[in-house]
GROMACS .gro file of C-alpha atoms in nm:
model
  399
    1UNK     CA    1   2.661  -0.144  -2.118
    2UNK     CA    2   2.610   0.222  -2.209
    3UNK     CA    3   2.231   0.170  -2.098
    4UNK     CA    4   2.365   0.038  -1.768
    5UNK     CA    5   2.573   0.285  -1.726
    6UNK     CA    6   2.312   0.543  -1.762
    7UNK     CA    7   2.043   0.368  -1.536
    8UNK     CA    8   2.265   0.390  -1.288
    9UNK     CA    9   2.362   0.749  -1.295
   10UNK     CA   10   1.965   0.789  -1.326
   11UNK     CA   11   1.938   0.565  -1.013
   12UNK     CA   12   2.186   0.803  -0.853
   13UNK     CA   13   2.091   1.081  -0.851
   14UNK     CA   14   1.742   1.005  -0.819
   15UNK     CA   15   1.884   0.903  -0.455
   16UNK     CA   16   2.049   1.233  -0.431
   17UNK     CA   17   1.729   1.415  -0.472
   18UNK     CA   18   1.532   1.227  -0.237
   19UNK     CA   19   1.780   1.210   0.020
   20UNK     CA   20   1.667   1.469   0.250
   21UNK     CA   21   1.324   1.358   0.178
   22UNK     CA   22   1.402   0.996   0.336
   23UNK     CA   23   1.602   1.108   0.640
   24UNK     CA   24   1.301   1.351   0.730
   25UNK     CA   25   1.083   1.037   0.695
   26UNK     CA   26   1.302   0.766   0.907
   27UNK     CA   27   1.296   1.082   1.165
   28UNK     CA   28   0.990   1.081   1.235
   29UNK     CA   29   0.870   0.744   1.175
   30UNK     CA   30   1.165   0.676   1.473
   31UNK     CA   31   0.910   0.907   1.704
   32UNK     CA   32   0.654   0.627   1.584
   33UNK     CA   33   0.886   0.360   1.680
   34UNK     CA   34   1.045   0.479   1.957
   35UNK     CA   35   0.683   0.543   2.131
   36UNK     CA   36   0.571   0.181   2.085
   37UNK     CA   37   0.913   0.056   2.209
   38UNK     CA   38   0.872   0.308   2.525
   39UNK     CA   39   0.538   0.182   2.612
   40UNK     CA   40   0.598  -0.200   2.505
   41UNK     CA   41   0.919  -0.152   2.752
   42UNK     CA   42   0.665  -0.044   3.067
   43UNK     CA   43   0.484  -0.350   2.952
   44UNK     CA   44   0.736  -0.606   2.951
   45UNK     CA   45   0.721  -0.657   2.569
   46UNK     CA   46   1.015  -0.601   2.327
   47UNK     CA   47   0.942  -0.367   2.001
   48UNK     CA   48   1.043  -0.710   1.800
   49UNK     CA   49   0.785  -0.902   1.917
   50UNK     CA   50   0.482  -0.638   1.886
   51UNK     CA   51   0.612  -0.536   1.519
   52UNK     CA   52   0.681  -0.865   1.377
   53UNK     CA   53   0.517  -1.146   1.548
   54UNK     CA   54   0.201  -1.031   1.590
   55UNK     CA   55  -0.167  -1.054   1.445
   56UNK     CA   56  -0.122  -1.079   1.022
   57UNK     CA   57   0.253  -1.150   1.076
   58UNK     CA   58   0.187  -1.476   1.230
   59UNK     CA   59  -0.004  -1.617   0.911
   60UNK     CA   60   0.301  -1.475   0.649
   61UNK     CA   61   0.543  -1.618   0.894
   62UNK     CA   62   0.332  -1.968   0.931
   63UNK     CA   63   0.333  -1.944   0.488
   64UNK     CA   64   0.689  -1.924   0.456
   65UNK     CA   65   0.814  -2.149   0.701
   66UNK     CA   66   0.540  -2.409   0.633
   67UNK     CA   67   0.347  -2.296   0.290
   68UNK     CA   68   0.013  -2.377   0.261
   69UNK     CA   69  -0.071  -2.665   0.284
   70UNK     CA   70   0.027  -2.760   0.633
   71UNK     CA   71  -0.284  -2.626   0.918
   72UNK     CA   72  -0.218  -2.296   1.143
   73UNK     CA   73  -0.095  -2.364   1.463
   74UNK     CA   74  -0.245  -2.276   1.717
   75UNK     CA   75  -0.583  -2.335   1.458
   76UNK     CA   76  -0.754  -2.024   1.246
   77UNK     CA   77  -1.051  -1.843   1.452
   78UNK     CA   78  -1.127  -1.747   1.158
   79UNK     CA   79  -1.125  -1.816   0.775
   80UNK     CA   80  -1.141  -2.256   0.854
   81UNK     CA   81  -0.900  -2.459   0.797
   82UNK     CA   82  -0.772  -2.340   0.455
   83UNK     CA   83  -0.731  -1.975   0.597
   84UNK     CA   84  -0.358  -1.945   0.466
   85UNK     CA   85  -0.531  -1.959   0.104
   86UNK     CA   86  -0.685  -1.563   0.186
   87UNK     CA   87  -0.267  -1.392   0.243
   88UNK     CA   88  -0.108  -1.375  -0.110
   89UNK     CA   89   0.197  -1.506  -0.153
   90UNK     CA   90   0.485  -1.265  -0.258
   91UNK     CA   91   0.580  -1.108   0.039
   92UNK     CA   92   0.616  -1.517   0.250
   93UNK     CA   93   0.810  -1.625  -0.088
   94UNK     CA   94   1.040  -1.349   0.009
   95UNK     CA   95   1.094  -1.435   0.323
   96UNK     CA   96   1.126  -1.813   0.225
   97UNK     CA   97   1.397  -1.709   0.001
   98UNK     CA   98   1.601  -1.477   0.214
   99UNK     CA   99   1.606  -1.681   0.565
  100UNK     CA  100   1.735  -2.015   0.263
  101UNK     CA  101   1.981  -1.811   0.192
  102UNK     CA  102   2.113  -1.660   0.500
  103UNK     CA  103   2.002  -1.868   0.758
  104UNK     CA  104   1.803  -1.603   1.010
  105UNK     CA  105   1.501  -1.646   1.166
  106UNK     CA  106   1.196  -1.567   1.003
  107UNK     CA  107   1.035  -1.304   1.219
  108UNK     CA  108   1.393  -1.100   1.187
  109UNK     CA  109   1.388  -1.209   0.762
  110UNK     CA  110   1.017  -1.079   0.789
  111UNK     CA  111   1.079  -0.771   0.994
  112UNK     CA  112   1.395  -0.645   0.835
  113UNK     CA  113   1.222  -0.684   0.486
  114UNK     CA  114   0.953  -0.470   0.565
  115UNK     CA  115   1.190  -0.184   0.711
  116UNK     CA  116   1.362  -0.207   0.405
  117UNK     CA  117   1.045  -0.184   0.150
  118UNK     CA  118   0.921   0.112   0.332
  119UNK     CA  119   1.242   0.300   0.279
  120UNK     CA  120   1.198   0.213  -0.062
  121UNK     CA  121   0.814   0.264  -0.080
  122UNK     CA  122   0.887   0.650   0.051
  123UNK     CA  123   1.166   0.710  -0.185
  124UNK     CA  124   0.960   0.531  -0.497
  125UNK     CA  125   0.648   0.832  -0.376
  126UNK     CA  126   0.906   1.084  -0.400
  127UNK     CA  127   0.991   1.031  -0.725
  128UNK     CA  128   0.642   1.003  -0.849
  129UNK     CA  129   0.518   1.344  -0.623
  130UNK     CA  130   0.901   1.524  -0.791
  131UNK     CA  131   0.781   1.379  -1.138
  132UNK     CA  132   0.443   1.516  -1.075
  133UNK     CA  133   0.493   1.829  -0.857
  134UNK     CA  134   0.832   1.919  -0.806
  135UNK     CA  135   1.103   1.819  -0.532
  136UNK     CA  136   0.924   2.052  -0.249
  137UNK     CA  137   0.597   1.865  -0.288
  138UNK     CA  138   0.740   1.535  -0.324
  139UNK     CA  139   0.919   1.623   0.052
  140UNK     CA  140   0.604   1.710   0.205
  141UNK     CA  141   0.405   1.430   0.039
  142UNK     CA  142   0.714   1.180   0.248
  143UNK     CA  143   0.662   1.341   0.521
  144UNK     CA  144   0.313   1.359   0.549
  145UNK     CA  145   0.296   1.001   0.438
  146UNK     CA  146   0.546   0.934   0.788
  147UNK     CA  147   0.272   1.050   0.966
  148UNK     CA  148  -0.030   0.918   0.878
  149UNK     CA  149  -0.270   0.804   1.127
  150UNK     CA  150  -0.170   0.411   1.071
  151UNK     CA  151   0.213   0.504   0.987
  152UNK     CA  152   0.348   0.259   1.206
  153UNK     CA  153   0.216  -0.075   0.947
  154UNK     CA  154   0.505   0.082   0.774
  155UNK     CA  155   0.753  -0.080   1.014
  156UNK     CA  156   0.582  -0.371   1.037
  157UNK     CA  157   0.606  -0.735   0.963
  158UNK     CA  158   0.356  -0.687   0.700
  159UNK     CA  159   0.243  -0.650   0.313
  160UNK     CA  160   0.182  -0.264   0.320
  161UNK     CA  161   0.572  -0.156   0.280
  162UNK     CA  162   0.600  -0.408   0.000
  163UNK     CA  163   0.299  -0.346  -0.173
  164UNK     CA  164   0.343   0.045  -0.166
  165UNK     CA  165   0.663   0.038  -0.316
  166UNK     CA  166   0.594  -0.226  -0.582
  167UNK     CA  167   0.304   0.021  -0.641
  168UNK     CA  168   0.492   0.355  -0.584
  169UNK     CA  169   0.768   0.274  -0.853
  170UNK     CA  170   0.483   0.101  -1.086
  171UNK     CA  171   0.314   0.461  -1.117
  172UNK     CA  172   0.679   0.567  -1.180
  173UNK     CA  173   0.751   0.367  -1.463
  174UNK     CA  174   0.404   0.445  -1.588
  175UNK     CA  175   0.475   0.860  -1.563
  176UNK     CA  176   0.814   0.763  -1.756
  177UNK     CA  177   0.697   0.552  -1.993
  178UNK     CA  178   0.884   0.252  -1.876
  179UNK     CA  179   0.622   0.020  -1.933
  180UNK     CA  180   0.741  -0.379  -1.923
  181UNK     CA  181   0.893  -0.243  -1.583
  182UNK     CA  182   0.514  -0.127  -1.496
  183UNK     CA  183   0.376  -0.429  -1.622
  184UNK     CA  184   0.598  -0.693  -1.413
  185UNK     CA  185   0.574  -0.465  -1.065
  186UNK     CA  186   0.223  -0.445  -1.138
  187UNK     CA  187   0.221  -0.793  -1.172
  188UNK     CA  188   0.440  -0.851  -0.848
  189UNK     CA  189   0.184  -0.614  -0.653
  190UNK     CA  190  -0.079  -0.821  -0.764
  191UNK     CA  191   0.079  -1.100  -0.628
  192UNK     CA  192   0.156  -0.957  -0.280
  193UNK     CA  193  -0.177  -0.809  -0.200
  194UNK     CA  194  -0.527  -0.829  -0.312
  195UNK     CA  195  -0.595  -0.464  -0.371
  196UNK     CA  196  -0.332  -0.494  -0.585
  197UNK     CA  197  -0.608  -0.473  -0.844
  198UNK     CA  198  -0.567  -0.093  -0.811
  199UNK     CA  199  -0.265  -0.103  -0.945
  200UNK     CA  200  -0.305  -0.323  -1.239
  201UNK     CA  201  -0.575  -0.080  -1.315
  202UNK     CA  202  -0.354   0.162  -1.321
  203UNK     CA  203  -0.093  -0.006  -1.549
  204UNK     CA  204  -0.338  -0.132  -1.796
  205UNK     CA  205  -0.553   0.119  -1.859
  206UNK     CA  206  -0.287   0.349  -1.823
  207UNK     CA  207  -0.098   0.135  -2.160
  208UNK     CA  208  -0.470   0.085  -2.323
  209UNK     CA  209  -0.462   0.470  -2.368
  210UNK     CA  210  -0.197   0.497  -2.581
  211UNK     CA  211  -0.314   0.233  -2.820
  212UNK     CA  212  -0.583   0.448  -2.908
  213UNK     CA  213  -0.566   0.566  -3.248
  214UNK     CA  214  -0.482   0.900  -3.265
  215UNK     CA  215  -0.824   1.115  -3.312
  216UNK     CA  216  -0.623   1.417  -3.414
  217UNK     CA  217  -0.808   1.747  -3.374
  218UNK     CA  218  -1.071   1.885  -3.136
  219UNK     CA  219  -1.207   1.749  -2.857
  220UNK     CA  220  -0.923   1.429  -2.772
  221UNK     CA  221  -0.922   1.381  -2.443
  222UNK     CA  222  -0.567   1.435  -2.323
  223UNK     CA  223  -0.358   1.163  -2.272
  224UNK     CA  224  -0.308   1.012  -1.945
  225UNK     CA  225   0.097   0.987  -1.957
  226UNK     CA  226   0.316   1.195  -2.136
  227UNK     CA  227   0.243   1.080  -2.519
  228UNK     CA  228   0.390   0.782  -2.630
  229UNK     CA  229   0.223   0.858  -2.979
  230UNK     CA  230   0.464   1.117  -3.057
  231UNK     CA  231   0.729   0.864  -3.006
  232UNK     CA  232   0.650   0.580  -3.224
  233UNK     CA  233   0.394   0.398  -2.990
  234UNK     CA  234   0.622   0.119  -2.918
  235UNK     CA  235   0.345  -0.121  -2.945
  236UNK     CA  236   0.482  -0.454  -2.843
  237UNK     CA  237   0.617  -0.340  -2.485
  238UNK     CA  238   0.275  -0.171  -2.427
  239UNK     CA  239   0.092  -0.500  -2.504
  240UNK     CA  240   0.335  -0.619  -2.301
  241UNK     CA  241   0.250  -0.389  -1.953
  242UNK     CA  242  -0.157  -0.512  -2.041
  243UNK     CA  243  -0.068  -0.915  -2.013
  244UNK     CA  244   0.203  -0.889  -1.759
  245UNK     CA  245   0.015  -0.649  -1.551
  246UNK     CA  246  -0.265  -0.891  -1.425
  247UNK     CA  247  -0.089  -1.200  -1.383
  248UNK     CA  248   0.057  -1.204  -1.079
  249UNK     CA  249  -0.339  -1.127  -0.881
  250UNK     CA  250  -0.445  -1.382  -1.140
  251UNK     CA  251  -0.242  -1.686  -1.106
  252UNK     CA  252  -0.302  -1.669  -0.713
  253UNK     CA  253  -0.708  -1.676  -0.738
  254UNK     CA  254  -0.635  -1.968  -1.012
  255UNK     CA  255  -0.427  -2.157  -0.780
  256UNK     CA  256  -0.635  -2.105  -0.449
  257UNK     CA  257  -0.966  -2.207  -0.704
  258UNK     CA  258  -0.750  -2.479  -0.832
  259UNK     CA  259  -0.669  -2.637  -0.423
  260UNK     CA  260  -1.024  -2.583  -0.303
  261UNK     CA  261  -1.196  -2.768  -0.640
  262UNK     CA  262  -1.423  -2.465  -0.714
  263UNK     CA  263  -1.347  -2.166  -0.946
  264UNK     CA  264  -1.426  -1.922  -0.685
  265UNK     CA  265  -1.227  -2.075  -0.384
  266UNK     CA  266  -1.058  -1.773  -0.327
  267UNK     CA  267  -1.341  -1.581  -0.315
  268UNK     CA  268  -1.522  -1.842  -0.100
  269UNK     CA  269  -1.232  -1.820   0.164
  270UNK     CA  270  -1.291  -1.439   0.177
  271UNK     CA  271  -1.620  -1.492   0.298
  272UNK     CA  272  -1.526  -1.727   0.522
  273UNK     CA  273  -1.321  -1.454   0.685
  274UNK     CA  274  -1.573  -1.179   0.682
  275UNK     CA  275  -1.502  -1.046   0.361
  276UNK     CA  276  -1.728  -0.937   0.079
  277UNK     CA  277  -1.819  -0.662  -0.165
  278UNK     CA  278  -2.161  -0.493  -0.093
  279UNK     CA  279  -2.089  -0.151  -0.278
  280UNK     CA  280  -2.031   0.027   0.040
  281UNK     CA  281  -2.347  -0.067   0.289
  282UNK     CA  282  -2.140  -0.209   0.579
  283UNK     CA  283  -1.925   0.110   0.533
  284UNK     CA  284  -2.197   0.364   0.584
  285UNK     CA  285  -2.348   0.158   0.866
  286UNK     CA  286  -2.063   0.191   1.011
  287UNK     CA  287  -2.013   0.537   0.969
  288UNK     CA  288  -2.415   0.585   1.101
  289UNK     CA  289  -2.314   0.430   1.386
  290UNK     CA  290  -2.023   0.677   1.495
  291UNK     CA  291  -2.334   0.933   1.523
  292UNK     CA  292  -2.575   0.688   1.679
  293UNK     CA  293  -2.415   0.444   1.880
  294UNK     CA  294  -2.259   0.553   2.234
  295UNK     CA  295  -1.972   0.286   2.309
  296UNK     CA  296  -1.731   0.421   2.025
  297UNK     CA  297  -1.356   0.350   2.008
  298UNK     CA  298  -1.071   0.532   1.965
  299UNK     CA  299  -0.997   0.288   1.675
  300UNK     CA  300  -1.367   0.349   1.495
  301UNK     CA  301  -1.304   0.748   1.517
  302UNK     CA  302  -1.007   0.757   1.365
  303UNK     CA  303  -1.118   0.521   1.098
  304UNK     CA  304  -1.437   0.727   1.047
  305UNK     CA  305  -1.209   1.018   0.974
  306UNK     CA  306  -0.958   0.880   0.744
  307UNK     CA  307  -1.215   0.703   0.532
  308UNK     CA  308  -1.390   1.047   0.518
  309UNK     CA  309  -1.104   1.227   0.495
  310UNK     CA  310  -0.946   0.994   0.157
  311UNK     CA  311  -1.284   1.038   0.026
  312UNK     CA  312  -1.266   1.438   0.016
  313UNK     CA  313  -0.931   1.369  -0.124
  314UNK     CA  314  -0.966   1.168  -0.411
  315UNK     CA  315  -1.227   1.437  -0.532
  316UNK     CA  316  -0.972   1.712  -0.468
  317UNK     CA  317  -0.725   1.516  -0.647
  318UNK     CA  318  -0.941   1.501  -0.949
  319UNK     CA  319  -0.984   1.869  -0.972
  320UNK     CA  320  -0.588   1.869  -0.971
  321UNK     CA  321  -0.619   1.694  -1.303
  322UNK     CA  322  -0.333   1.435  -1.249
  323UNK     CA  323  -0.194   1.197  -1.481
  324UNK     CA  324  -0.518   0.957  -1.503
  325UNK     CA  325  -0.289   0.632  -1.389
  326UNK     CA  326  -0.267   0.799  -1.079
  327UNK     CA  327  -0.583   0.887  -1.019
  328UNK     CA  328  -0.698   0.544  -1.147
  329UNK     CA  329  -0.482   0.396  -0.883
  330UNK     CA  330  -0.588   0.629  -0.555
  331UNK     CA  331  -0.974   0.598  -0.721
  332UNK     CA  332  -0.967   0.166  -0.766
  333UNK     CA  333  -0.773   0.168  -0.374
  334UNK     CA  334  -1.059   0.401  -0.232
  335UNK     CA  335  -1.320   0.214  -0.418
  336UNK     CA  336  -1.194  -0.131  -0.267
  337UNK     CA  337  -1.149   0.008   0.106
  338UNK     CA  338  -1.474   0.157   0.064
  339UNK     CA  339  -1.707  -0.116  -0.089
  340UNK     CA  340  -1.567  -0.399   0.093
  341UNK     CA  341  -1.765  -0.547   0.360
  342UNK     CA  342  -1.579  -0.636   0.745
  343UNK     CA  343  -1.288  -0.532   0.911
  344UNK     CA  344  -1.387  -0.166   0.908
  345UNK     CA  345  -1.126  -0.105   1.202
  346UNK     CA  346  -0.854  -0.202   0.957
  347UNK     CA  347  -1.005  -0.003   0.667
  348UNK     CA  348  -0.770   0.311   0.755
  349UNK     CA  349  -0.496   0.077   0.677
  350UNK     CA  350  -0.598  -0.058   0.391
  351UNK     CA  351  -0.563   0.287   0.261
  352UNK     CA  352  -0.224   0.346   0.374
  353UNK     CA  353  -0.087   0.253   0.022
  354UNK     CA  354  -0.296   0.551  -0.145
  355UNK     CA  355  -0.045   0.815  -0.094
  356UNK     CA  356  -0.118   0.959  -0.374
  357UNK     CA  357  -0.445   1.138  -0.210
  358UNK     CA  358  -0.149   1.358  -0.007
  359UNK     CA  359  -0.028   1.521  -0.320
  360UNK     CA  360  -0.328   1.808  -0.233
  361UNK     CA  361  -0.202   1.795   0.152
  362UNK     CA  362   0.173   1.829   0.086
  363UNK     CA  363   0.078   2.125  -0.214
  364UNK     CA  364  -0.047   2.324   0.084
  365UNK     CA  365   0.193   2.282   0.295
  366UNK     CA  366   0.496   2.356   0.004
  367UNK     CA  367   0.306   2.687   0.020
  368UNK     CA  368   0.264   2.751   0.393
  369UNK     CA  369   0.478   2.934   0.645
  370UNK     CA  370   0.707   2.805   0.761
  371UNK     CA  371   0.585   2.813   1.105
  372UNK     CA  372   0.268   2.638   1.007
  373UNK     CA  373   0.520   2.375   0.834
  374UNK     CA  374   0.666   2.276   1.174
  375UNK     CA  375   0.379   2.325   1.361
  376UNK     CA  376   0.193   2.052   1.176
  377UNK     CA  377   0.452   1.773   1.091
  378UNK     CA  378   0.519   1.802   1.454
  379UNK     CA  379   0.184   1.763   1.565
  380UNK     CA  380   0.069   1.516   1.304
  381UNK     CA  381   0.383   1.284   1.472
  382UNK     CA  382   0.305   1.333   1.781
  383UNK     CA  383  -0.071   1.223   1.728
  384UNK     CA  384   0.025   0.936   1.476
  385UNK     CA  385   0.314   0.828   1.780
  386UNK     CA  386   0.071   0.794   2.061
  387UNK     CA  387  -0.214   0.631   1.803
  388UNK     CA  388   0.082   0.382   1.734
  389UNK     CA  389   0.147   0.332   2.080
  390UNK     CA  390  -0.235   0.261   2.150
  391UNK     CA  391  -0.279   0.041   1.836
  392UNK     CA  392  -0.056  -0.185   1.963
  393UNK     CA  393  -0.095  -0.187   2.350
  394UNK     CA  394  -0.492  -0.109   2.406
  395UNK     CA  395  -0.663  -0.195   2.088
  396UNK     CA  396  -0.683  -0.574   2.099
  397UNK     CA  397  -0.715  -0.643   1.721
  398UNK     CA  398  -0.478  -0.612   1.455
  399UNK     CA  399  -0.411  -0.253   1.341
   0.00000   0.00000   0.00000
């Protein structure tokens, strides 16, 4: 009980801290949402159905009402008849499980989860950005994170919120050592997205470190979390984070291979929706063409410029020297946005989970005036709420 007790008080005031942190952020993700509801409302179409019955939401919602097995209604454009098999199945199982026990609809089950992971997903980056940085950094890094460019897949029906704070808190338990709580929301990640494979990175490598046998001397390479070694090494519950870690990603590709009779079905129903690695050649043809070709989107240009932009980050994040689970996370997420072949308009969200490539954002801004601090949170929402509004009214594919 006494460890209860204390968990809680931990819990507490972690909430305390971060408090002001998460009202900033629900302000201005409302400019977000309130823009899309303005402009959906001159439209004729209600923020509920834009934000949770729409484009990915429709395949989630089709999974937990129906699972997989049973064809998509109207049928898949894309991906063949087994095109469920490509969505991973955490986030449906939720919603399965939620609308069983309390009887709502789906959509709302779907909707309302989301809302609430993304709460949690901001408060989960504060408390790695305070572990990291300090509680002034850790604000800006919320805020900035509010703001980004594709911001509004954070109050959608969709795996991003859920996925960033199974990952957000995974780092957490990582920086503090916690590691069977790493390992399992590794392994729930895993299971709710595929890039979740950044994460178990994270966690694993992160745990192989401190089995190392201590070098001693000149010339170690520090370690990547605070030092376990000086602490006993607790052995077991390390082990533990390395086989719970991958499980969740794993069983999923198992199963899908398992239904389609081939070891690589999942793999096969990724290419049958456009999907493949290539080591970044569709990426750079893509970025070519924002130079070359003269019918460019709104969409492609912002893209460009975030996948750009996280590049440029990541290597200003290594200079910072973090603790190498997080780098190992925002590298492995970068690497997998970046190499992947198709859907290059969505590629900006893909990244939306790497928050942390803001830590070097929000560290400049914790220094700034603050003039310059208003100036550009209130710009940067601004921007993000009209690219929001235009994502979902004039783009015509999914965010």
């Amino acid at each position: 009980m006494g460890h209860v007790r204390t968990a809680r008080r931990a819990v507490a005031a972690s909430w305390r801290r971060a408090r002001t942190a998460l009202l900033l952020h629900c302000g201005l993700r409302l400019i977000g949402i309130g823009m899309v509801a303005a402009w959906g409302h001159r439209k004729g179409v209600g923020l509920h159905e834009i934000l949770a019955t729409r484009w990915d939401s429709v395949y989630y919602l089709s999974i937990a009402e129906h699972g997989y097995s049973s064809p998509m209604v109207p049928a898949c454009q894309e991906g063949g008849p087994t095109c469920k098999l490509a969505f991973f199945p955490l986030y449906p199982t939720l919603i399965r499980g939620v609308c069983a026990v309390t009887g709502l609809p789906a959509d709302w089950v779907a909707w309302g989860m989301a809302l609430a992971a993304s709460l949690l997903a901001a408060w989960g980056i504060f408390a790695v950005a305070e572990k990291l940085y300090g509680a002034r950094v850790a604000l800006f890094t919320v805020a900035l994170y509010a703001v980004v460019p594709h911001a509004l897949v954070q109050s959608m029906a969709y795996t991003e919120p859920v996925f960033t704070a199974l990952t957000a808190w995974a780092l957490y338990a990582v920086l503090t050592r916690a590691w069977l709580t790493a390992g399992t929301l590794a392994l729930l990640a895993g299971a709710t997205r595929p890039s979740g494979l950044a994460v178990i990175a994270a966690v694993t490598l992160g745990a192989a470190w401190q089995l190392l046998p201590v070098t001693g001397g000149h010339g170690a390479e520090p370690p990547a979390v605070p030092d376990e070694r000086a602490h006993g090494r607790p052995t077991a519950r390390l082990y533990g984070a390395i086989v719970l870690a991958p499980l969740g990603w794993a069983a999923f590709v198992l199963w899908v291979g398992h239904r389609m009779h081939r070891w690589d079905g999942y793999f096969v129903e990724q290419r049958r929706w456009g999907s493949t690695f290539d080591g970044g050649t569709f990426t750079v043809q893509r970025l070519r063409d924002l130079f070359t070709q003269p019918a460019l989107s709104l969409d492609d240009v912002v893209v460009a410029g975030t996948v750009i932009t996280a590049i440029i980050l990541l290597c200003t994040l290594a200079v910072r020297r973090p603790p190498a689970a997080v780098w190992i996370y925002a590298a492995a997420l970068v690497l997998i946005t970046v190499c992947g072949a198709g859907y290059f308009h969505a590629k900006a969200r893909f990244l939306l989970p790497a928050f942390p490539l803001l830590f070097p954002l929000a560290t400049a801004l914790a220094r700034a005036r603050t003039t310059t601090v208003y100036a550009v949170l209130t710009g940067c929402a601004v921007a993000s709420a009209c690219y929001s509004g235009y994502l979902t009214m004039v783009w015509t594919h999914s965010p």
